[in-house]
Structure formats: structure tokens, C-alpha cells
C-alpha atoms as a printed R data frame, in Angstrom:
   type eleno elety resid chain resno       x       y      z
1  ATOM     1    CA   MET     A     1 161.482 223.578 63.729
2  ATOM     2    CA   ASN     A     2 162.380 219.913 64.053
3  ATOM     3    CA   ASN     A     3 161.007 217.378 61.629
4  ATOM     4    CA   HIS     A     4 159.237 214.733 63.665
5  ATOM     5    CA   GLU     A     5 156.800 212.026 62.724
6  ATOM     6    CA   ILE     A     6 153.763 212.576 64.936
7  ATOM     7    CA   ASN     A     7 151.030 209.948 65.132
8  ATOM     8    CA   ALA     A     8 147.787 209.949 67.075
9  ATOM     9    CA   LYS     A     9 146.255 206.731 68.369
10 ATOM    10    CA   ARG     A    10 142.549 206.837 69.126
11 ATOM    11    CA   ARG     A    11 140.977 204.160 71.297
12 ATOM    12    CA   TRP     A    12 137.636 203.352 72.835
13 ATOM    13    CA   SER     A    13 136.448 200.348 74.752
14 ATOM    14    CA   PHE     A    14 133.392 198.451 75.863
15 ATOM    15    CA   ASP     A    15 133.806 200.029 79.316
16 ATOM    16    CA   SER     A    16 134.343 203.622 78.147
17 ATOM    17    CA   VAL     A    17 131.272 203.603 75.875
18 ATOM    18    CA   ARG     A    18 129.181 201.836 78.513
19 ATOM    19    CA   ALA     A    19 130.198 204.448 81.115
20 ATOM    20    CA   ALA     A    20 129.335 207.305 78.724
21 ATOM    21    CA   CYS     A    21 125.921 205.741 78.093
22 ATOM    22    CA   ILE     A    22 125.254 205.381 81.816
23 ATOM    23    CA   ARG     A    23 126.406 208.933 82.670
24 ATOM    24    CA   ASN     A    24 124.233 210.423 79.926
25 ATOM    25    CA   HIS     A    25 121.191 208.126 80.296
26 ATOM    26    CA   LEU     A    26 121.642 206.714 76.798
27 ATOM    27    CA   TYR     A    27 120.438 203.414 75.356
28 ATOM    28    CA   THR     A    28 117.507 203.263 77.727
29 ATOM    29    CA   GLY     A    29 115.170 201.860 75.048
30 ATOM    30    CA   GLY     A    30 117.140 198.897 73.748
31 ATOM    31    CA   THR     A    31 117.243 195.255 74.684
32 ATOM    32    CA   CYS     A    32 120.217 193.644 76.406
33 ATOM    33    CA   GLU     A    33 121.024 191.855 73.144
34 ATOM    34    CA   GLU     A    34 120.986 195.106 71.139
35 ATOM    35    CA   TYR     A    35 123.136 196.865 73.735
36 ATOM    36    CA   SER     A    36 125.616 193.973 73.813
37 ATOM    37    CA   ALA     A    37 125.860 193.929 70.008
38 ATOM    38    CA   MET     A    38 126.640 197.666 69.935
39 ATOM    39    CA   LEU     A    39 129.298 197.302 72.634
40 ATOM    40    CA   GLU     A    40 130.802 194.300 70.830
41 ATOM    41    CA   MET     A    41 131.197 196.464 67.715
42 ATOM    42    CA   VAL     A    42 133.058 199.010 69.849
43 ATOM    43    CA   GLU     A    43 135.418 196.288 71.088
44 ATOM    44    CA   THR     A    44 136.241 195.121 67.559
45 ATOM    45    CA   THR     A    45 136.691 198.489 65.800
46 ATOM    46    CA   ASN     A    46 138.672 201.688 66.089
47 ATOM    47    CA   PRO     A    47 136.879 204.975 66.809
48 ATOM    48    CA   THR     A    48 137.079 206.414 63.308
49 ATOM    49    CA   TYR     A    49 134.543 209.111 62.518
50 ATOM    50    CA   GLU     A    50 132.615 206.563 60.444
51 ATOM    51    CA   ASN     A    51 132.484 204.100 63.342
52 ATOM    52    CA   LEU     A    52 131.519 206.890 65.751
53 ATOM    53    CA   TYR     A    53 128.634 207.657 63.391
54 ATOM    54    CA   ILE     A    54 127.522 204.010 63.201
55 ATOM    55    CA   VAL     A    55 127.576 203.578 66.981
56 ATOM    56    CA   ALA     A    56 125.922 206.978 67.533
57 ATOM    57    CA   CYS     A    57 123.089 206.027 65.144
58 ATOM    58    CA   ASP     A    58 122.505 202.839 67.123
59 ATOM    59    CA   ILE     A    59 122.594 204.674 70.453
60 ATOM    60    CA   LYS     A    60 120.272 207.435 69.171
61 ATOM    61    CA   GLU     A    61 117.753 204.862 67.959
62 ATOM    62    CA   HIS     A    62 117.592 203.447 71.481
63 ATOM    63    CA   SER     A    63 117.637 206.740 73.398
64 ATOM    64    CA   ASP     A    64 115.119 209.492 74.034
65 ATOM    65    CA   GLY     A    65 115.719 213.108 73.010
66 ATOM    66    CA   GLN     A    66 119.087 212.669 71.300
67 ATOM    67    CA   THR     A    67 120.550 213.570 67.941
68 ATOM    68    CA   ILE     A    68 123.258 211.605 66.167
69 ATOM    69    CA   THR     A    69 125.640 214.566 66.315
70 ATOM    70    CA   ASN     A    70 125.108 214.998 70.051
71 ATOM    71    CA   VAL     A    71 125.780 211.318 70.697
72 ATOM    72    CA   MET     A    72 128.923 211.540 68.535
73 ATOM    73    CA   PHE     A    73 130.044 214.519 70.627
74 ATOM    74    CA   ILE     A    74 129.438 212.599 73.860
75 ATOM    75    CA   LEU     A    75 131.349 209.567 72.594
76 ATOM    76    CA   GLU     A    76 134.267 211.675 71.370
77 ATOM    77    CA   ARG     A    77 134.480 213.622 74.625
78 ATOM    78    CA   GLU     A    78 133.813 210.828 77.107
79 ATOM    79    CA   ALA     A    79 134.648 207.472 75.505
80 ATOM    80    CA   VAL     A    80 137.505 208.060 73.060
81 ATOM    81    CA   THR     A    81 141.057 208.464 74.324
82 ATOM    82    CA   THR     A    82 143.743 209.925 72.079
83 ATOM    83    CA   THR     A    83 147.423 209.356 72.745
84 ATOM    84    CA   PHE     A    84 150.393 210.557 70.714
85 ATOM    85    CA   GLU     A    85 153.686 209.137 69.547
86 ATOM    86    CA   ILE     A    86 156.581 211.249 68.292
87 ATOM    87    CA   ASP     A    87 159.098 209.425 66.130
88 ATOM    88    CA   GLY     A    88 157.584 206.098 67.175
89 ATOM    89    CA   SER     A    89 157.773 206.703 70.926
90 ATOM    90    CA   ASP     A    90 155.614 208.173 73.642
91 ATOM    91    CA   GLU     A    91 158.730 208.821 75.759
92 ATOM    92    CA   ILE     A    92 159.774 212.154 74.210
């Protein structure tokens, strides 16, 4: 087996989280200011598990019939994109 340095890059964006919220009828109980603040956090952070939790808590608080873990699952599946680099390149 070859020895390669493999790195994963996880990203999310204002648009990807917004689209996931719309598709899943989330954040229907918040104000425009609250929604904007949550999406601004997304734009300025990486989707670590801790940040997923923070955003999911906010979304759950402003959504009906959701759990934090379900919102985290939705965000991970629908809003986070993972790309890979091998030995510093995505061209391999």
C-alpha cells in the first residue's frame, strides 16, 4: 500500500444551509434577524461537529417537531460538502 497524505475539507455555505432549511421546512418560527444571524455564523465558520451542533440547536429552537440530532443529520447530509486531497492535490 502506498503512503499518501489524505486530507478531507468540509465546507458549508449560507446558500447550502438555507436550501436545507427550505427543503425541510426548518426555521419557520424565527425572525428574519435570527435567521440571518444563524446563516452569518455558517458563513464565518467551518462545519465542525461542534459548529453543526451550535447551528442545529439554533435551528431546532426555531422549528417545530425537530430534534438537535435530526437537524445535525440534515445539515451533514444536505448542506455540508466534503472534498479530498491526496498528497496536497485533488488531481490524483
